[in-house]
Amino acid sequence: MRREVKQDTTYQPGFLFIPFGVYAPADVQRSRHRYIPDGVELVLGEIDRVDADANKVLLADGRELGYDYLVIATGTTPRPDQTPGMLGSQWRKSIFDFYSLDGATALTGALAAFDGGRVVVHVTDMPIKCPVAPLEFTFLAEAYFRSRDMRDRVELTYVTPLPGAFTKPIASQHLGSMLAERKIEVEPDFMVERIDDEKKALISYDEREIPFDLLVTVPLNMGAAYVGRSGLGDELNYVPVDKHTLLAKAHDNIFAVGDASNIPTSKAGSVAHFGVDVFTGNFCQHVEGKPMTGRFDGHANCFVESGDGKGLLIDFNYETEPLTGSFPLPVVGPFGLLRENTRNHWGKLAFRWMYWHLLLPGRPIPIPAHMSMAGKHQPAAAPAAAMKE
Ligand SMILES: Cc1cc2nc3c(=O)[nH]c(=O)nc-3n(C[C@H](O)[C@H](O)[C@H](O)COP(=O)(O)OP(=O)(O)OC[C@H]3O[C@@H](n4cnc5c(N)ncnc54)[C@H](O)[C@@H]3O)c2cc1C
C-alpha cells in the first residue's frame, strides 16, 4: 500500500468527534515541523524497506538512510482492502470508517443526511488502536439520533469479534450494560468474512448475516507494510519486542515504540507516551552497553466518551485490568474510573490541548508512566452495573 507522507500531523482521537460536528478537520491537524526540536533533521519520505543486515532504511524515492540504532514508530493503519467487499460499490456511500481523517469527514455528511434505518457499528478484528473508540462512536451516535428526535427510527447494532463489549472482563461488563441501557443490540463473536454490497450486509465465517443501511466499520488494523516486507514483523506487521524494554526480539539495535510493536496492551496514544517515557532512559543505557533497568508495565489511560456530555475513564496495565474507583487520587478523583460523569468528558476534550502543548513538544504531563493502584477498587468491590453520578 502506497502512503502519502503528509507535512501535517493529526490528533487521531479527535477523529471520533468530527462526524458529530464537534470538531472540524482543521481542529485535528497541525504542521509537524513546529514539533521537531532544533538539532534534529526531519526527513519526509515513504519508507519502502529496512535492510536490517546493512543497518539501512530505504525510502520509496531511492534515498537511503544509514543508522546505528533504529526506532520504529510507524504505528498502525486501517486496511479496508483486507476485507472482501469493503471497498466495493458502497464504500463512502453507505459504508464509512472514522479511523481516517477522510473517513471521519465523509461520515459527517452521511450522518447528517441519515433519515432512519439500520445503523451498524462494526469492528473487523482485534487488535485495533483505541479499542474503546467504536464503543464511544456508538454511544455518541445514540445520543446524536436522540438529539435529532429520530432515535425511534434507528435500529442500532454493535458488531464485534469479541465475546463482549470490550477486551477486559470488568470493563466489558460495565460497557456492555451501558449498551443495553441504551437499547443497542450487540452481536458478539462475529468474524466478518466479507461484505455483500448488493445486499448491504456483513457476512461472517459462520454464515451470520447482518444487514445495514449505514455501516460504520473499523477495518482491520495493520502495522506498516514495509515492516512485513523487511522481515521485521508478525502476521499483522507488528514488530515483536520485549514488552518491558521495547527492544526488538530479533535485533539488538532496533526498538519499536507506540502502536508499531506487538506489546500485549491497548494500542493507544497514552501507551505510546508512557512507553516512550520508560524507553528514553533504557535507550541511553543500552547505547552505553549497560543493562536496561526501566521496565514498561503496559500502562494505558483512556477517557471513554459516553454521550450527553459525559464520559468514563479507564486506567490499566499488563497485569491489572480496568477497575472502578477514582483517578488520580483516592475518593476525590476528580476523574471517575468506569464511572460516567461530566468531569471525564471535560478531561477527554482537554486532551486535545494537552496533545498539542505538552505531549508533542515533549513536556511532562501530570500522569506517571507507571500505573498506580491509588484510588482503584479491587475486583471483589466492583459493582455489576455502571454507576452514574
Ligand atoms: C478514532 C481514534 C480515536 C482514538 N482515541 C484515542 C484516545 O482517546 N486515547 C488514546 O490514548 N489513543 C487514542 N487513539 C489512538 C492513538 O491515536 C494512537 O494510538 C497513537 O497515535 C499511536 O501513536 P504512534 O506514534 O505509535 O502512531 P501514529 O500516531 O499512527 O504515527 C505513525 C506515523 O508513521 C507514519 N508512517 C507509517 N508508515 C509509514 C511509511 N511507510 N513511511 C513513512 N511514514 C510512515 C504515519 O504517517 C504516521 O505519521 C485513537 C485513534 C483513533 C484512530
PDB file of N, CA and C in Angstrom, residues 252-311:
ATOM      1  N   ASP A 252      19.323  -6.434  18.061  1.00  0.00           N
ATOM      2  CA  ASP A 252      19.775  -5.750  19.263  1.00  0.00           C
ATOM      3  C   ASP A 252      19.925  -4.238  19.059  1.00  0.00           C
ATOM      4  N   ASN A 253      19.701  -3.745  17.842  1.00  0.00           N
ATOM      5  CA  ASN A 253      19.803  -2.288  17.619  1.00  0.00           C
ATOM      6  C   ASN A 253      18.503  -1.720  17.030  1.00  0.00           C
ATOM      7  N   ILE A 254      17.393  -2.448  17.222  1.00  0.00           N
ATOM      8  CA  ILE A 254      16.099  -1.943  16.742  1.00  0.00           C
ATOM      9  C   ILE A 254      15.097  -1.962  17.906  1.00  0.00           C
ATOM     10  N   PHE A 255      14.432  -0.836  18.113  1.00  0.00           N
ATOM     11  CA  PHE A 255      13.337  -0.752  19.082  1.00  0.00           C
ATOM     12  C   PHE A 255      12.054  -0.434  18.309  1.00  0.00           C
ATOM     13  N   ALA A 256      10.908  -0.765  18.898  1.00  0.00           N
ATOM     14  CA  ALA A 256       9.633  -0.323  18.312  1.00  0.00           C
ATOM     15  C   ALA A 256       8.805   0.303  19.417  1.00  0.00           C
ATOM     16  N   VAL A 257       8.358   1.553  19.197  1.00  0.00           N
ATOM     17  CA  VAL A 257       7.568   2.270  20.201  1.00  0.00           C
ATOM     18  C   VAL A 257       6.181   2.556  19.637  1.00  0.00           C
ATOM     19  N   GLY A 258       5.230   2.842  20.533  1.00  0.00           N
ATOM     20  CA  GLY A 258       3.864   3.169  20.106  1.00  0.00           C
ATOM     21  C   GLY A 258       3.157   1.968  19.511  1.00  0.00           C
ATOM     22  N   ASP A 259       2.227   2.243  18.592  1.00  0.00           N
ATOM     23  CA  ASP A 259       1.372   1.187  18.047  1.00  0.00           C
ATOM     24  C   ASP A 259       2.127   0.168  17.191  1.00  0.00           C
ATOM     25  N   ALA A 260       3.355   0.484  16.803  1.00  0.00           N
ATOM     26  CA  ALA A 260       4.075  -0.363  15.842  1.00  0.00           C
ATOM     27  C   ALA A 260       4.510  -1.705  16.423  1.00  0.00           C
ATOM     28  N   SER A 261       4.553  -1.821  17.756  1.00  0.00           N
ATOM     29  CA  SER A 261       5.062  -3.077  18.341  1.00  0.00           C
ATOM     30  C   SER A 261       3.913  -4.025  18.650  1.00  0.00           C
ATOM     31  N   ASN A 262       4.279  -5.220  19.115  1.00  0.00           N
ATOM     32  CA  ASN A 262       3.250  -6.238  19.418  1.00  0.00           C
ATOM     33  C   ASN A 262       2.968  -6.344  20.919  1.00  0.00           C
ATOM     34  N   ILE A 263       3.277  -5.293  21.712  1.00  0.00           N
ATOM     35  CA  ILE A 263       3.109  -5.452  23.163  1.00  0.00           C
ATOM     36  C   ILE A 263       1.631  -5.701  23.510  1.00  0.00           C
ATOM     37  N   PRO A 264       1.397  -6.569  24.524  1.00  0.00           N
ATOM     38  CA  PRO A 264       0.026  -7.005  24.816  1.00  0.00           C
ATOM     39  C   PRO A 264      -0.746  -6.033  25.703  1.00  0.00           C
ATOM     40  N   THR A 265      -0.887  -4.789  25.240  1.00  0.00           N
ATOM     41  CA  THR A 265      -1.740  -3.815  25.921  1.00  0.00           C
ATOM     42  C   THR A 265      -2.476  -3.070  24.825  1.00  0.00           C
ATOM     43  N   SER A 266      -3.332  -2.114  25.183  1.00  0.00           N
ATOM     44  CA  SER A 266      -4.064  -1.388  24.132  1.00  0.00           C
ATOM     45  C   SER A 266      -3.104  -0.616  23.241  1.00  0.00           C
ATOM     46  N   LYS A 267      -3.438  -0.533  21.972  1.00  0.00           N
ATOM     47  CA  LYS A 267      -2.733   0.400  21.098  1.00  0.00           C
ATOM     48  C   LYS A 267      -3.389   1.757  21.337  1.00  0.00           C
ATOM     49  N   ALA A 268      -2.659   2.678  21.946  1.00  0.00           N
ATOM     50  CA  ALA A 268      -3.250   3.960  22.336  1.00  0.00           C
ATOM     51  C   ALA A 268      -2.149   4.999  22.464  1.00  0.00           C
ATOM     52  N   GLY A 269      -2.546   6.264  22.277  1.00  0.00           N
ATOM     53  CA  GLY A 269      -1.590   7.355  22.418  1.00  0.00           C
ATOM     54  C   GLY A 269      -1.002   7.384  23.823  1.00  0.00           C
ATOM     55  N   SER A 270      -1.831   7.082  24.823  1.00  0.00           N
ATOM     56  CA  SER A 270      -1.325   7.101  26.213  1.00  0.00           C
ATOM     57  C   SER A 270      -0.243   6.041  26.382  1.00  0.00           C
ATOM     58  N   VAL A 271      -0.458   4.875  25.789  1.00  0.00           N
ATOM     59  CA  VAL A 271       0.532   3.788  25.890  1.00  0.00           C
ATOM     60  C   VAL A 271       1.822   4.202  25.164  1.00  0.00           C
ATOM     61  N   ALA A 272       1.658   4.823  23.983  1.00  0.00           N
ATOM     62  CA  ALA A 272       2.834   5.294  23.240  1.00  0.00           C
ATOM     63  C   ALA A 272       3.634   6.253  24.121  1.00  0.00           C
ATOM     64  N   HIS A 273       2.922   7.174  24.785  1.00  0.00           N
ATOM     65  CA  HIS A 273       3.593   8.183  25.608  1.00  0.00           C
ATOM     66  C   HIS A 273       4.300   7.549  26.816  1.00  0.00           C
ATOM     67  N   PHE A 274       3.566   6.730  27.582  1.00  0.00           N
ATOM     68  CA  PHE A 274       4.167   6.136  28.787  1.00  0.00           C
ATOM     69  C   PHE A 274       5.333   5.211  28.406  1.00  0.00           C
ATOM     70  N   GLY A 275       5.152   4.480  27.318  1.00  0.00           N
ATOM     71  CA  GLY A 275       6.204   3.556  26.877  1.00  0.00           C
ATOM     72  C   GLY A 275       7.477   4.312  26.515  1.00  0.00           C
ATOM     73  N   VAL A 276       7.322   5.446  25.830  1.00  0.00           N
ATOM     74  CA  VAL A 276       8.498   6.228  25.430  1.00  0.00           C
ATOM     75  C   VAL A 276       9.172   6.845  26.653  1.00  0.00           C
ATOM     76  N   ASP A 277       8.374   7.199  27.672  1.00  0.00           N
ATOM     77  CA  ASP A 277       8.953   7.716  28.926  1.00  0.00           C
ATOM     78  C   ASP A 277       9.955   6.717  29.496  1.00  0.00           C
ATOM     79  N   VAL A 278       9.610   5.443  29.472  1.00  0.00           N
ATOM     80  CA  VAL A 278      10.497   4.401  30.010  1.00  0.00           C
ATOM     81  C   VAL A 278      11.634   4.122  29.015  1.00  0.00           C
ATOM     82  N   PHE A 279      11.293   4.147  27.738  1.00  0.00           N
ATOM     83  CA  PHE A 279      12.258   3.816  26.689  1.00  0.00           C
ATOM     84  C   PHE A 279      13.476   4.748  26.694  1.00  0.00           C
ATOM     85  N   THR A 280      13.262   6.056  26.933  1.00  0.00           N
ATOM     86  CA  THR A 280      14.376   7.003  26.766  1.00  0.00           C
ATOM     87  C   THR A 280      15.550   6.669  27.700  1.00  0.00           C
ATOM     88  N   GLY A 281      15.237   6.389  28.971  1.00  0.00           N
ATOM     89  CA  GLY A 281      16.308   6.031  29.913  1.00  0.00           C
ATOM     90  C   GLY A 281      16.971   4.721  29.503  1.00  0.00           C
ATOM     91  N   ASN A 282      16.138   3.760  29.126  1.00  0.00           N
ATOM     92  CA  ASN A 282      16.663   2.454  28.718  1.00  0.00           C
ATOM     93  C   ASN A 282      17.594   2.583  27.508  1.00  0.00           C
ATOM     94  N   PHE A 283      17.159   3.427  26.560  1.00  0.00           N
ATOM     95  CA  PHE A 283      17.916   3.565  25.308  1.00  0.00           C
ATOM     96  C   PHE A 283      19.328   4.080  25.614  1.00  0.00           C
ATOM     97  N   CYS A 284      19.405   5.098  26.495  1.00  0.00           N
ATOM     98  CA  CYS A 284      20.728   5.653  26.832  1.00  0.00           C
ATOM     99  C   CYS A 284      21.600   4.570  27.477  1.00  0.00           C
ATOM    100  N   GLN A 285      21.012   3.774  28.366  1.00  0.00           N
ATOM    101  CA  GLN A 285      21.780   2.683  29.000  1.00  0.00           C
ATOM    102  C   GLN A 285      22.249   1.671  27.946  1.00  0.00           C
ATOM    103  N   HIS A 286      21.365   1.338  27.035  1.00  0.00           N
ATOM    104  CA  HIS A 286      21.674   0.318  26.014  1.00  0.00           C
ATOM    105  C   HIS A 286      22.832   0.780  25.125  1.00  0.00           C
ATOM    106  N   VAL A 287      22.786   2.055  24.734  1.00  0.00           N
ATOM    107  CA  VAL A 287      23.845   2.599  23.866  1.00  0.00           C
ATOM    108  C   VAL A 287      25.191   2.579  24.592  1.00  0.00           C
ATOM    109  N   GLU A 288      25.135   2.775  25.920  1.00  0.00           N
ATOM    110  CA  GLU A 288      26.385   2.753  26.701  1.00  0.00           C
ATOM    111  C   GLU A 288      26.819   1.333  27.058  1.00  0.00           C
ATOM    112  N   GLY A 289      26.074   0.342  26.571  1.00  0.00           N
ATOM    113  CA  GLY A 289      26.435  -1.059  26.826  1.00  0.00           C
ATOM    114  C   GLY A 289      26.045  -1.546  28.211  1.00  0.00           C
ATOM    115  N   LYS A 290      25.173  -0.768  28.902  1.00  0.00           N
ATOM    116  CA  LYS A 290      24.737  -1.162  30.254  1.00  0.00           C
ATOM    117  C   LYS A 290      23.411  -1.903  30.178  1.00  0.00           C
ATOM    118  N   PRO A 291      23.064  -2.703  31.200  1.00  0.00           N
ATOM    119  CA  PRO A 291      21.746  -3.345  31.200  1.00  0.00           C
ATOM    120  C   PRO A 291      20.641  -2.292  31.323  1.00  0.00           C
ATOM    121  N   MET A 292      19.514  -2.550  30.663  1.00  0.00           N
ATOM    122  CA  MET A 292      18.397  -1.599  30.731  1.00  0.00           C
ATOM    123  C   MET A 292      17.628  -1.861  32.023  1.00  0.00           C
ATOM    124  N   THR A 293      17.444  -0.818  32.832  1.00  0.00           N
ATOM    125  CA  THR A 293      16.814  -1.018  34.142  1.00  0.00           C
ATOM    126  C   THR A 293      15.338  -0.621  34.170  1.00  0.00           C
ATOM    127  N   GLY A 294      14.883   0.176  33.185  1.00  0.00           N
ATOM    128  CA  GLY A 294      13.468   0.572  33.155  1.00  0.00           C
ATOM    129  C   GLY A 294      12.611  -0.582  32.648  1.00  0.00           C
ATOM    130  N   ARG A 295      11.435  -0.760  33.282  1.00  0.00           N
ATOM    131  CA  ARG A 295      10.527  -1.830  32.849  1.00  0.00           C
ATOM    132  C   ARG A 295       9.155  -1.228  32.579  1.00  0.00           C
ATOM    133  N   PHE A 296       8.763  -1.148  31.303  1.00  0.00           N
ATOM    134  CA  PHE A 296       7.441  -0.613  30.969  1.00  0.00           C
ATOM    135  C   PHE A 296       6.378  -1.624  31.418  1.00  0.00           C
ATOM    136  N   ASP A 297       5.319  -1.120  32.058  1.00  0.00           N
ATOM    137  CA  ASP A 297       4.290  -2.010  32.619  1.00  0.00           C
ATOM    138  C   ASP A 297       3.030  -2.102  31.754  1.00  0.00           C
ATOM    139  N   GLY A 298       3.054  -1.484  30.548  1.00  0.00           N
ATOM    140  CA  GLY A 298       1.871  -1.563  29.665  1.00  0.00           C
ATOM    141  C   GLY A 298       0.779  -0.573  30.037  1.00  0.00           C
ATOM    142  N   HIS A 299       1.146   0.478  30.797  1.00  0.00           N
ATOM    143  CA  HIS A 299       0.148   1.435  31.311  1.00  0.00           C
ATOM    144  C   HIS A 299      -0.654   2.095  30.182  1.00  0.00           C
ATOM    145  N   ALA A 300      -1.981   2.033  30.315  1.00  0.00           N
ATOM    146  CA  ALA A 300      -2.901   2.706  29.378  1.00  0.00           C
ATOM    147  C   ALA A 300      -3.867   3.547  30.197  1.00  0.00           C
ATOM    148  N   ASN A 301      -4.220   4.716  29.676  1.00  0.00           N
ATOM    149  CA  ASN A 301      -5.139   5.619  30.376  1.00  0.00           C
ATOM    150  C   ASN A 301      -6.010   6.276  29.320  1.00  0.00           C
ATOM    151  N   CYS A 302      -7.309   5.925  29.275  1.00  0.00           N
ATOM    152  CA  CYS A 302      -8.157   6.415  28.183  1.00  0.00           C
ATOM    153  C   CYS A 302      -9.499   6.906  28.694  1.00  0.00           C
ATOM    154  N   PHE A 303      -9.846   8.113  28.307  1.00  0.00           N
ATOM    155  CA  PHE A 303     -11.208   8.598  28.546  1.00  0.00           C
ATOM    156  C   PHE A 303     -12.138   7.933  27.533  1.00  0.00           C
ATOM    157  N   VAL A 304     -13.335   7.587  27.995  1.00  0.00           N
ATOM    158  CA  VAL A 304     -14.317   6.931  27.124  1.00  0.00           C
ATOM    159  C   VAL A 304     -15.547   7.829  27.065  1.00  0.00           C
ATOM    160  N   GLU A 305     -15.756   8.467  25.937  1.00  0.00           N
ATOM    161  CA  GLU A 305     -16.902   9.375  25.779  1.00  0.00           C
ATOM    162  C   GLU A 305     -18.190   8.545  25.737  1.00  0.00           C
ATOM    163  N   SER A 306     -19.218   8.967  26.522  1.00  0.00           N
ATOM    164  CA  SER A 306     -20.418   8.122  26.551  1.00  0.00           C
ATOM    165  C   SER A 306     -21.685   8.861  26.129  1.00  0.00           C
ATOM    166  N   GLY A 307     -21.552  10.082  25.613  1.00  0.00           N
ATOM    167  CA  GLY A 307     -22.720  10.817  25.115  1.00  0.00           C
ATOM    168  C   GLY A 307     -23.316  11.712  26.185  1.00  0.00           C
ATOM    169  N   ASP A 308     -24.124  12.684  25.751  1.00  0.00           N
ATOM    170  CA  ASP A 308     -24.795  13.619  26.668  1.00  0.00           C
ATOM    171  C   ASP A 308     -23.810  14.355  27.573  1.00  0.00           C
ATOM    172  N   GLY A 309     -22.622  14.655  27.048  1.00  0.00           N
ATOM    173  CA  GLY A 309     -21.648  15.426  27.824  1.00  0.00           C
ATOM    174  C   GLY A 309     -21.041  14.664  28.989  1.00  0.00           C
ATOM    175  N   LYS A 310     -21.026  13.348  28.892  1.00  0.00           N
ATOM    176  CA  LYS A 310     -20.426  12.535  29.961  1.00  0.00           C
ATOM    177  C   LYS A 310     -19.372  11.589  29.394  1.00  0.00           C
ATOM    178  N   GLY A 311     -18.599  11.021  30.306  1.00  0.00           N
ATOM    179  CA  GLY A 311     -17.592  10.053  29.886  1.00  0.00           C
ATOM    180  C   GLY A 311     -17.143   9.208  31.055  1.00  0.00           C
TER     181      GLY A 311
END
